Coordinates of C-alpha atoms in Angstrom, one line a residue:
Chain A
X446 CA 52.9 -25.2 2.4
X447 CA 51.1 -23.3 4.7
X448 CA 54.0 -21.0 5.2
X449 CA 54.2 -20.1 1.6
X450 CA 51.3 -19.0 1.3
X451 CA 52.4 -15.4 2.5
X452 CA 49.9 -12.6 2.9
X453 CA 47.1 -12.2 1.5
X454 CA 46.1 -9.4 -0.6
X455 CA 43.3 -7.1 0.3
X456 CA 42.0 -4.0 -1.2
X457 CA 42.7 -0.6 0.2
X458 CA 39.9 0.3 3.1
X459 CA 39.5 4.0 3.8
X460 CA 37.6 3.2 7.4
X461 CA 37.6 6.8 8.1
X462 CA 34.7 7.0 4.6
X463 CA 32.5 4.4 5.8
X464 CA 31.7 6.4 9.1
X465 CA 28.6 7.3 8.2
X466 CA 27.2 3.8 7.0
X467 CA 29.6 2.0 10.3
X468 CA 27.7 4.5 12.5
X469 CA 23.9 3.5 10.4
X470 CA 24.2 -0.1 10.4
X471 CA 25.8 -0.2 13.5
X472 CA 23.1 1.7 15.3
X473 CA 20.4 -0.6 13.7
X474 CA 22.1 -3.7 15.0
X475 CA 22.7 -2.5 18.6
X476 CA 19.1 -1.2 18.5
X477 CA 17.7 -5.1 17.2
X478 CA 19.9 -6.7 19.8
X479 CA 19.4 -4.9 22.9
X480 CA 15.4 -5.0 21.8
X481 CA 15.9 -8.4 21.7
X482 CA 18.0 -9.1 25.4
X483 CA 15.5 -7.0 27.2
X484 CA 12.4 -7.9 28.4
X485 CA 10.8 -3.8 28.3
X486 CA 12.7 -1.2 26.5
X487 CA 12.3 2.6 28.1
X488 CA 9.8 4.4 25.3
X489 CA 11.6 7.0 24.6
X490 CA 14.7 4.8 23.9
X491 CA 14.5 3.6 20.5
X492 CA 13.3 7.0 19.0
X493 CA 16.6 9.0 21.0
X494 CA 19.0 6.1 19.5
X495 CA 18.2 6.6 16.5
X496 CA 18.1 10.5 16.8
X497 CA 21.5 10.4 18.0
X498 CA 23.0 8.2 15.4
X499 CA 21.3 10.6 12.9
X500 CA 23.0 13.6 14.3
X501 CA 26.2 11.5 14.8
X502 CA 26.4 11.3 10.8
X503 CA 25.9 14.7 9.9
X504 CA 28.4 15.4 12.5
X505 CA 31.0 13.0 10.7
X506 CA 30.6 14.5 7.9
Chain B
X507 CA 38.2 14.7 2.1
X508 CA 38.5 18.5 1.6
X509 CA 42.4 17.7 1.5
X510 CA 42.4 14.7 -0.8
X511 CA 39.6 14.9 -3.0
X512 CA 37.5 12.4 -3.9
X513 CA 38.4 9.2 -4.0
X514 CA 37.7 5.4 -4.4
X515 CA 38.3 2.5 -2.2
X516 CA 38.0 -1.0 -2.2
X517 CA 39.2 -1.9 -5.1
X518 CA 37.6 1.1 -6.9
X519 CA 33.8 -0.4 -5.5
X520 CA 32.8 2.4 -3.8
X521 CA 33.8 6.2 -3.8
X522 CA 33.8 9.0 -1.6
X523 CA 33.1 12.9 -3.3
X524 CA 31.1 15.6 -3.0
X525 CA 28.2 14.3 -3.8
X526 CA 28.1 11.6 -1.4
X527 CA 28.7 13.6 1.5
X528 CA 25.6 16.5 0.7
X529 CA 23.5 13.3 0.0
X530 CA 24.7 11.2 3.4
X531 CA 24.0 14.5 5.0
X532 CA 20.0 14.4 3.6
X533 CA 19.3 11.1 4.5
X534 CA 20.6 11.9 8.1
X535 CA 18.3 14.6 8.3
X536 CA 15.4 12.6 6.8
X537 CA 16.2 9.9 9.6
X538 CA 16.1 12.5 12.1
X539 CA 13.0 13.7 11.0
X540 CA 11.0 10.4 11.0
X541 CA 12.1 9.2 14.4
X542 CA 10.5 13.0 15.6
X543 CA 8.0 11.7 14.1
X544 CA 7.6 7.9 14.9
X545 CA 7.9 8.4 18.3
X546 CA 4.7 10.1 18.9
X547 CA 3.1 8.3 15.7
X548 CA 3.9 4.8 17.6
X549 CA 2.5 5.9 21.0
X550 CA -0.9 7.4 19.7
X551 CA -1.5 4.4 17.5
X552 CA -0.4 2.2 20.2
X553 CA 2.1 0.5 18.3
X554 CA 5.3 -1.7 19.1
X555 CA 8.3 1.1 18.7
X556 CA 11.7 -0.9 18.1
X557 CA 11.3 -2.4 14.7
X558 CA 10.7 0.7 12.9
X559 CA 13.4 2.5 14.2
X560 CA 16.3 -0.9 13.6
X561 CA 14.4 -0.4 9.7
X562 CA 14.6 2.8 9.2
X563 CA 18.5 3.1 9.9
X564 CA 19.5 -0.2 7.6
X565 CA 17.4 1.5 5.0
X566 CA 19.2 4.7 5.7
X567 CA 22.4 2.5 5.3
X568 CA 21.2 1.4 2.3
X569 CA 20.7 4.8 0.7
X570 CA 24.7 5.8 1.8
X571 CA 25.6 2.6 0.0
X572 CA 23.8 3.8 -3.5
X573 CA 25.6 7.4 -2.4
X574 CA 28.5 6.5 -2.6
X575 CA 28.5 3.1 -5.2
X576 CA 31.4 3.1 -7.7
X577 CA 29.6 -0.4 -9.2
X578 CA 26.4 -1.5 -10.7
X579 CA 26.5 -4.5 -8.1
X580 CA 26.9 -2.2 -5.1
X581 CA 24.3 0.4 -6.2
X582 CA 22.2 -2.8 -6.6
X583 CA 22.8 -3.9 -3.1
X584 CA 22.3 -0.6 -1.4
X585 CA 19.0 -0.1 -3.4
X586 CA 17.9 -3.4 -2.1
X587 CA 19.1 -2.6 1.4
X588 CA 17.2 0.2 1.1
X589 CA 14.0 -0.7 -0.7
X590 CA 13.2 -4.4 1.1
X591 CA 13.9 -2.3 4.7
X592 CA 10.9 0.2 3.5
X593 CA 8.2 -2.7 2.2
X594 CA 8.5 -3.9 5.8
X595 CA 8.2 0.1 7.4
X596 CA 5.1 0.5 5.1
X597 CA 3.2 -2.4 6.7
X598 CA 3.9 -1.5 10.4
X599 CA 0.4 0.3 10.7
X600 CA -0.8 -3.4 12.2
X601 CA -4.1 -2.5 12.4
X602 CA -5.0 -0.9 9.0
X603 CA -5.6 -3.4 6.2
X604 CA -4.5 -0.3 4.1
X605 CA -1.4 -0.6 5.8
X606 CA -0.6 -4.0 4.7
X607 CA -1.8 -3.6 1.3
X608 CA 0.4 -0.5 0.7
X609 CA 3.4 -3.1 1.4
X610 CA 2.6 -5.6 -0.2
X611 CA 1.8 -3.2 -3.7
X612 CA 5.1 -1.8 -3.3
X613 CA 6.9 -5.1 -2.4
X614 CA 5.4 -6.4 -5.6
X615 CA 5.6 -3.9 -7.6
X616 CA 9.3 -3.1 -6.2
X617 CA 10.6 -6.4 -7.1
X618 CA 9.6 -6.6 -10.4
X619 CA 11.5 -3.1 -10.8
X620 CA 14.8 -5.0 -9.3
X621 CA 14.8 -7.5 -11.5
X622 CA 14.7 -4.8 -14.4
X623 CA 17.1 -2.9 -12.6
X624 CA 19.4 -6.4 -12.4
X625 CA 18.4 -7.1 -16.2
X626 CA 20.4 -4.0 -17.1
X627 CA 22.9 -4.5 -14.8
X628 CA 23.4 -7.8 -16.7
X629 CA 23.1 -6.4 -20.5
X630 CA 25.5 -2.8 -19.5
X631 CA 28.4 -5.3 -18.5
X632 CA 27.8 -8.0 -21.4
X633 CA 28.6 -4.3 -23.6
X634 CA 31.2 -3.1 -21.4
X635 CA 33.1 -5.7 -20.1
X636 CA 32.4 -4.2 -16.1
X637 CA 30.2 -3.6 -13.5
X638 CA 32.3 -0.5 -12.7
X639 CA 30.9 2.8 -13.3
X640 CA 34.8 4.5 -13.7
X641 CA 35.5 1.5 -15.7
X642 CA 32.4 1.7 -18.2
X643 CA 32.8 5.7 -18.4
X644 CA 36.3 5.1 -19.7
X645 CA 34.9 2.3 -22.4
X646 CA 31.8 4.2 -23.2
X647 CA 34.4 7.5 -24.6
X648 CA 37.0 5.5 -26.0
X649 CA 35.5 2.6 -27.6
X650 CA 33.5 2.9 -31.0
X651 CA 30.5 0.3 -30.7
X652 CA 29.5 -1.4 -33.8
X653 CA 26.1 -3.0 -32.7
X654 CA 25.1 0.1 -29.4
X655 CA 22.1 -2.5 -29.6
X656 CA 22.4 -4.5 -25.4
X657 CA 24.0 -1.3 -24.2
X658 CA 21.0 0.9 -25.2
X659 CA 18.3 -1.9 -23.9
X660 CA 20.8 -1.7 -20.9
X661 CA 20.1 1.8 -20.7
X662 CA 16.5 1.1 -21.2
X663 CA 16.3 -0.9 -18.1
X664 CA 18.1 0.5 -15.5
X665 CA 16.2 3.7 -16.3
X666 CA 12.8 1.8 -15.5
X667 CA 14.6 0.4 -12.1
X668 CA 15.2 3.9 -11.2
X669 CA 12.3 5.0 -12.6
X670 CA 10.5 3.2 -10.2
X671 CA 12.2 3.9 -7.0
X672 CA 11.5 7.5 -7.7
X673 CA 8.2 7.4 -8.9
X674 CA 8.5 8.4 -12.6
X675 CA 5.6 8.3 -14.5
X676 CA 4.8 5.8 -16.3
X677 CA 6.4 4.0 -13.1
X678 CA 4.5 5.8 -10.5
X679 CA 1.8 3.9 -10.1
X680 CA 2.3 2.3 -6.9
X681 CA 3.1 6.2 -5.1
X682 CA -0.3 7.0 -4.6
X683 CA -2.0 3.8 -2.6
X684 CA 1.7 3.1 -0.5
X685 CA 1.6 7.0 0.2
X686 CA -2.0 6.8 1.5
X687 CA -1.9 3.6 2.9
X688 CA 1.2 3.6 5.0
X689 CA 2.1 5.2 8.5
X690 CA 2.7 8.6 7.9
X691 CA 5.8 9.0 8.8
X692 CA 6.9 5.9 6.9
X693 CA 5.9 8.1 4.1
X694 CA 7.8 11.1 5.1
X695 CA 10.9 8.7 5.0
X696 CA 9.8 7.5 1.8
X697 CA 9.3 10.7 0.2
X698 CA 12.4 12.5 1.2
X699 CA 15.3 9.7 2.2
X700 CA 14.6 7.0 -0.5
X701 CA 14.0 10.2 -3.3
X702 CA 17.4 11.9 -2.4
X703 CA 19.2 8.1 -3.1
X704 CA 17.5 7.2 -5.8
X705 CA 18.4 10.6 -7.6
X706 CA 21.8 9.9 -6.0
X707 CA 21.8 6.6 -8.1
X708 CA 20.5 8.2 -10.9
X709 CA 23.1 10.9 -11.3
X710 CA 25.8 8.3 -10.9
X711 CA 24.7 6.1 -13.7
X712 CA 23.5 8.6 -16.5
X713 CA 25.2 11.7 -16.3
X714 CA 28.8 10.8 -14.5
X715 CA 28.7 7.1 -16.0
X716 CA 26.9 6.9 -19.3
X717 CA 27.6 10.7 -19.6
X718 CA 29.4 10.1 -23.4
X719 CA 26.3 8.5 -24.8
X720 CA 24.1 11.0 -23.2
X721 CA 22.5 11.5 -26.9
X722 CA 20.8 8.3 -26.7
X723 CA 19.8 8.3 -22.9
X724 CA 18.9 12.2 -22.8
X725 CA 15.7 11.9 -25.3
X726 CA 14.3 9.1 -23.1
X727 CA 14.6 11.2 -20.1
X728 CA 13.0 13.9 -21.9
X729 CA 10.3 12.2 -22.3
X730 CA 9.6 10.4 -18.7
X731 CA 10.4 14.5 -17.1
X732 CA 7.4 15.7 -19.4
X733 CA 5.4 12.9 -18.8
X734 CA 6.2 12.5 -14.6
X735 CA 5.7 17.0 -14.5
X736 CA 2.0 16.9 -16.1
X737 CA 1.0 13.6 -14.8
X738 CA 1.8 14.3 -11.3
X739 CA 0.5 18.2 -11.7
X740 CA -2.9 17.1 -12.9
X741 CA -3.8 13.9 -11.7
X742 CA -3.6 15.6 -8.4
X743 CA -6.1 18.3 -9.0
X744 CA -9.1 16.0 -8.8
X745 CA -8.0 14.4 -5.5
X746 CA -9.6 14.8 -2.0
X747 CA -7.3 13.2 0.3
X748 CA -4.3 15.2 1.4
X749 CA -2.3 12.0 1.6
X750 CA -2.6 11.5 -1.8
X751 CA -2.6 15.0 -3.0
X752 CA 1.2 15.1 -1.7
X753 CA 2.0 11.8 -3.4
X754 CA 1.0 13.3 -7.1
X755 CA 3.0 16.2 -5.8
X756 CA 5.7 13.9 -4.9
X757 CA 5.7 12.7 -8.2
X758 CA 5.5 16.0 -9.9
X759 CA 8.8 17.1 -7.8
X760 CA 10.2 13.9 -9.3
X761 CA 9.8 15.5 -12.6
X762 CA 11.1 18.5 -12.0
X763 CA 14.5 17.0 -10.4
X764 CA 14.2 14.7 -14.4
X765 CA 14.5 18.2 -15.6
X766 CA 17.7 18.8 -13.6
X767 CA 18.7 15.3 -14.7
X768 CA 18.1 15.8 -18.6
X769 CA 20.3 18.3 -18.5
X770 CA 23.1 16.2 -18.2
X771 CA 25.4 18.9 -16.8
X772 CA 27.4 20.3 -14.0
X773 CA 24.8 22.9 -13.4
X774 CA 21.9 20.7 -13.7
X775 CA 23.2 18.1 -11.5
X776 CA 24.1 21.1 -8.8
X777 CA 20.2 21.8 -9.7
X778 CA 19.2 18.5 -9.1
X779 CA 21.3 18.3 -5.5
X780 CA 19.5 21.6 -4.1
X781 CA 16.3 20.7 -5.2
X782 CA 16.9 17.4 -3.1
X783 CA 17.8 19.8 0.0
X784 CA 14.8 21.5 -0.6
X785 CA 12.6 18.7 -0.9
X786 CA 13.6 16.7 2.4
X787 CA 12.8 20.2 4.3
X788 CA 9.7 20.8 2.1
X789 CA 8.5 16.7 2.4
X790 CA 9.1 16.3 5.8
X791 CA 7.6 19.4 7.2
X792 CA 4.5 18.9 5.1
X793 CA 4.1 15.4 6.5
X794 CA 5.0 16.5 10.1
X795 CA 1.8 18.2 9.9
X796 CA -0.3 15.5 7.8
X797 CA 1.1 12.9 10.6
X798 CA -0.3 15.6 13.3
X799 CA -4.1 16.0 11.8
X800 CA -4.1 12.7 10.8
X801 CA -5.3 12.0 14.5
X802 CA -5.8 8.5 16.4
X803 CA -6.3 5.5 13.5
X804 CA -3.8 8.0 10.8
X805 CA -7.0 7.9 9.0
X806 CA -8.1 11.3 9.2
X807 CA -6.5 12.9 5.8
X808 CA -9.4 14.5 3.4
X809 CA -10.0 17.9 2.8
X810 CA -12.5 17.4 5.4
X811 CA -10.1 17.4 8.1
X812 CA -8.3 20.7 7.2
X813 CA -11.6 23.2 7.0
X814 CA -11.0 26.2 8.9
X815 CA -7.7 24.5 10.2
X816 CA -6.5 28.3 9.8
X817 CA -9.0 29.3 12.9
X818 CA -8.6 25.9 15.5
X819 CA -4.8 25.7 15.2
X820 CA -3.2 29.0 13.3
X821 CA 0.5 28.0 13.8
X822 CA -0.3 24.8 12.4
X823 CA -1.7 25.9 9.2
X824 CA 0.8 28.5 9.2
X825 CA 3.6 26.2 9.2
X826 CA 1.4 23.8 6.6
X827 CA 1.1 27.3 4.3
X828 CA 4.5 27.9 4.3
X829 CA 5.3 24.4 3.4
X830 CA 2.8 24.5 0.8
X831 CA 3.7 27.5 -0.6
X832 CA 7.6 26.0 -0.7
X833 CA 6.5 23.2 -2.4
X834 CA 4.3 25.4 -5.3
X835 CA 7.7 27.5 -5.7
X836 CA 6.3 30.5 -4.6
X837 CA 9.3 33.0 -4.5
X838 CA 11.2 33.8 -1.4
X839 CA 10.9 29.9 -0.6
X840 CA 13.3 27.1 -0.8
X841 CA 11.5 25.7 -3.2
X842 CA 11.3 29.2 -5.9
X843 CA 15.5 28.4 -5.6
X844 CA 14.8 24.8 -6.1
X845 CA 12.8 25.1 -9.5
X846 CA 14.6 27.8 -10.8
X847 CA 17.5 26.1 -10.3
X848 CA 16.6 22.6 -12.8
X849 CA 14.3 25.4 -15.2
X850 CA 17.4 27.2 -15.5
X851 CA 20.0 24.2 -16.1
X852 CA 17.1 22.7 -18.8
X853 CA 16.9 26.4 -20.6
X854 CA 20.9 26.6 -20.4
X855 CA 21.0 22.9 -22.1
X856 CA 18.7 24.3 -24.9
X857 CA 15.6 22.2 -23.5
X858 CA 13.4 25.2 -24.3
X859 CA 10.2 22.9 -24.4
X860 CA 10.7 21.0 -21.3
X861 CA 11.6 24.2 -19.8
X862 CA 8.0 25.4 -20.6
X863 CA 6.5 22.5 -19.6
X864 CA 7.9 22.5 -16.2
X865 CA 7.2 26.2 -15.4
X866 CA 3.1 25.3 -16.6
X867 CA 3.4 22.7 -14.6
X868 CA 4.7 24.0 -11.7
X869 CA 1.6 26.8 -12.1
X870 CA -0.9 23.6 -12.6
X871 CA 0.3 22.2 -9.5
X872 CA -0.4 25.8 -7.4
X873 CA -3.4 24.8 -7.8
X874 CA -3.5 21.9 -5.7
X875 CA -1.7 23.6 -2.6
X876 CA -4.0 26.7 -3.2
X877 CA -7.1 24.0 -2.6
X878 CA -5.9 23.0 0.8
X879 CA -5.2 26.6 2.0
X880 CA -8.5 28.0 0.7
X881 CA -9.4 24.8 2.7
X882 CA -7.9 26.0 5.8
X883 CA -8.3 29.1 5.9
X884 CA -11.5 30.3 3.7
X885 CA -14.0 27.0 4.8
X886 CA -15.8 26.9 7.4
X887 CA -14.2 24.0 9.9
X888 CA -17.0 24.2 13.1
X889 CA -17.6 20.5 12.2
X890 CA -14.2 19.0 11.4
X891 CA -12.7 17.0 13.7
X892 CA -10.6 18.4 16.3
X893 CA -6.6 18.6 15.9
X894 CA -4.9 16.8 19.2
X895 CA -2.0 19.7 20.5
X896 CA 1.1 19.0 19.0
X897 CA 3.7 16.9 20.0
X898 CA 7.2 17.4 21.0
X899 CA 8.6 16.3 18.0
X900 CA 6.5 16.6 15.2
X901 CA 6.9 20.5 17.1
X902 CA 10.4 20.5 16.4
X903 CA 10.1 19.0 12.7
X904 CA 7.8 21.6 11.7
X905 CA 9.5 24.3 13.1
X906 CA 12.9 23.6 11.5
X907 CA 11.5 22.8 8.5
X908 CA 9.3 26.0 8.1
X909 CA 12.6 27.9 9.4
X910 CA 14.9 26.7 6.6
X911 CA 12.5 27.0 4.0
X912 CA 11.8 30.3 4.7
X913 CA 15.6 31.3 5.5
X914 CA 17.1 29.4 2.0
X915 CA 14.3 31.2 0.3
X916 CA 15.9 34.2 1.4
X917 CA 19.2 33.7 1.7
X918 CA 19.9 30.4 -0.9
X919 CA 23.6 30.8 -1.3
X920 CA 24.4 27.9 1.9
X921 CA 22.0 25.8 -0.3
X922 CA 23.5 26.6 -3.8
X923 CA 27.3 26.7 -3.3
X924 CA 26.5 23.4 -1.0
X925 CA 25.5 21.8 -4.3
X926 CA 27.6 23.1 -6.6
X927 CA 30.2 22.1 -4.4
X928 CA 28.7 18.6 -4.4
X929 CA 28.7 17.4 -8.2
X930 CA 29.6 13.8 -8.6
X931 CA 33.1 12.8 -9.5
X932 CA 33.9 9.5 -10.6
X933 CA 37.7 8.3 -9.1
X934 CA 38.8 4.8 -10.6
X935 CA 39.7 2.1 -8.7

């Protein structure tokens, strides 16, 4: 049964639009999570991150 | 994209065009912008840094999904994403009851504009058959309704959703106290970023989606441009704090981009894009330098504050008149392209009256800029607190900002083939 149940049909994903939002919600979720693994972020880290993901989308555009 | 065209993806949810890309591109600069900001915001105010950063770029996330949303379900999701990310910015001020007041107004207030939002979601598809905007464009101009009667209270409500995120009069009410009461650049984020994707969403659903029956939605919008133009125009005459002063103006640029919006056309959406350019440069520049007076506490935003500004710290209150003077539409500003640009697409569309009511509104709203630069530069300031020297990146904010105001003033053509490059298209799936 399990063999004929074939592939499984997904809609088409153009990866290469979703840069922007990837590169957003990425950001935010590495951000969060390394916040959250070490004890004392560098102060100027957070603000830079999120600078550079900023410029990172306009630049994928 | 510049060899395909646009396009939609899975399973014609969520599309990629012009439109998305100019708008992507002004919420990247908005996010820019605040983290200039934040960064020396959180270290006067002595505030924990990380959370408002992680916030800020889901909400930004948020505002690319409503960019580029081919559905009423996924524009829902990113205005959520979007919106609940911004209640929690707008209460980071830990120390300021204002701060947590402003939050939980717009939280309230916010989610009761969802669920209106989702109410039409609900009533569009029970008349169409689909959540899809390609999907109910291609019903709206090929179907003949008998009873229009759920599709126009459909209408009704999603127009009160988005009314709300952009501050529309007679849904404004909450702009004023979360604009004074949150971290200042919480509100630069609010008034540039969220305002460019809620316009974003706005264009997609009226004019590309509902664009057939644009005879029933048109009149309504007439009405809340008028209404959001004067309101925001005059109500912020009689006030004496800055903060809020820019909020009414907020809400009075709001108004103007209706105009653009009523016009339910090529042009006037190309209007409407510009003018969002324009405002992110004019919004965050202006509060670049509120956050900077604002001082230690981000309490210090009357009038008071700003006397004789134009003596202490002249760059600063150069770079604020500038702005200002962008944001009143003086000529050879951003902002002079930016409402000639909607006035234009609402006198092309036969909107004589709300034409005229924009360009008296627009001189009724001089008025409040001209107070706080006779403020700064006619009062006498010996007694107003001093102005800490500027940091690095509120610097760098203000300084771009004032730049590109004053060089699309000039030279608009970047600005205005940007946009007309960037009207919405709607692909099917």
């Amino acid at each position: 049964m399990l063999a004929q149940a074939g592939t499984v049909a997904t809609p088409e994903v153009l990866w290469w639009a979703l840069v922007p939002l990837l590169i957003l919600a990425g950001a935010a979720v590495l951000l969060l999570t390394v916040a959250s693994l070490v004890r004392r972020l560098p102060e100027w880290l957070p603000a830079t991150w999120t600078v550079v993901a900023g410029l990172a989308v306009l630049v994928s555009e | 994209m510049q060899d395909e065209g646009a396009r939609s993806f899975l399973a014609g949810a969520v599309g990629i065009d012009g439109s998305t890309l100019f708008v992507t591109a002004l919420l990247a600069v908005a996010v820019v912008a605040t983290a200039l900001l934040s960064r020396a915001y959180l270290t006067r105010e002595d505030l924990p840094g990380v959370e408002l950063y992680v916030l800020l770029l889901l909400s930004a996330a948020g505002g690319v999904v409503m960019a580029s949303a081919n559905d009423l379900i996924v524009l829902f999701l990113g205005l959520e994403l979007l919106s609940i990310a911004v209640y929690v910015m707008a209460a980071l001020h830990l120390r300021r009851i204002q701060s947590q007041e402003a939050a939980l107004k717009y939280f309230v207030l916010g989610a009761f504009a969802s669920a209106f939002f989702l109410y039409g979601i609900a009533l569009v598809y029970g008349a169409t058959g689909s959540t899809g905007l390609a999907r109910i464009a291609d019903y709206l101009s090929t179907s003949v309704l008998l009873e229009d009667g759920m599709l126009l209270a459909g209408f009704g409500l999603l127009l009160v959703g988005l009314g709300f995120k952009v501050a529309a009069v007679p849904f404004h009410a909450w702009a004023p106290d979360v604009y004074q009461g949150a971290p200042t650049p919480v509100v630069a984020w609010m008034a540039a970023g969220v305002k460019a994707a809620g316009f974003a969403a706005l264009l997609r659903v009226f004019v590309l989606t509902f664009g057939s029956w644009s005879g029933e939605w048109q009149p309504a919008v007439w009405g809340l441009a008028i209404l959001t133009v004067l309101g925001g125009s005059v109500v912020a005459v009689v006030q004496t704090d800055v903060k809020r002063m820019l909020a009414y103006s907020s809400i009075a640029h709001a108004g103007f981009l209706l105009v653009g919006v009523q016009a339910s056309s090529d042009r006037g959406t190309a209007a409407v894009l510009a003018y969002l350019g324009a405002y992110t440069l004019l919004a965050c520049g202006s509060f670049a330098v509120v956050t900077v007076v604002g001082g230690a506490g981000d309490d210090r935003h009357g009038l008071d504050a700003y006397r004789g500004l134009g003596a202490r710290r002249p760059l600063l209150a150069g770079a604020f008149a500038v702005l200002l003077l962008g944001q009143a539409g003086v000529p050879f500003t951003a902002g002079f392209v930016a409402k000639f640009g909607v006035i234009a697409a609402a006198a092309e569309g036969r909107s004589y009256v709300l034409a005229g009511v924009a360009m008296l509104a627009a001189s009724v709203a001089a008025f409040v800029y001209l107070r706080i630069l006779v403020a700064m530069y006619l009062d006498d300031g010996s007694d107003a607190p001093d102005v800490d020297p500027v940091p690095w990146g509120p610097r760098i904010v203000i300084a771009v900002s004032v730049s590109l105001v004053l060089f699309l003033g000039v030279v608009p053509g970047p600005l205005v083939d940007l946009a007309k490059d960037a009207v919405p298209v709607l692909v099917g799936g």
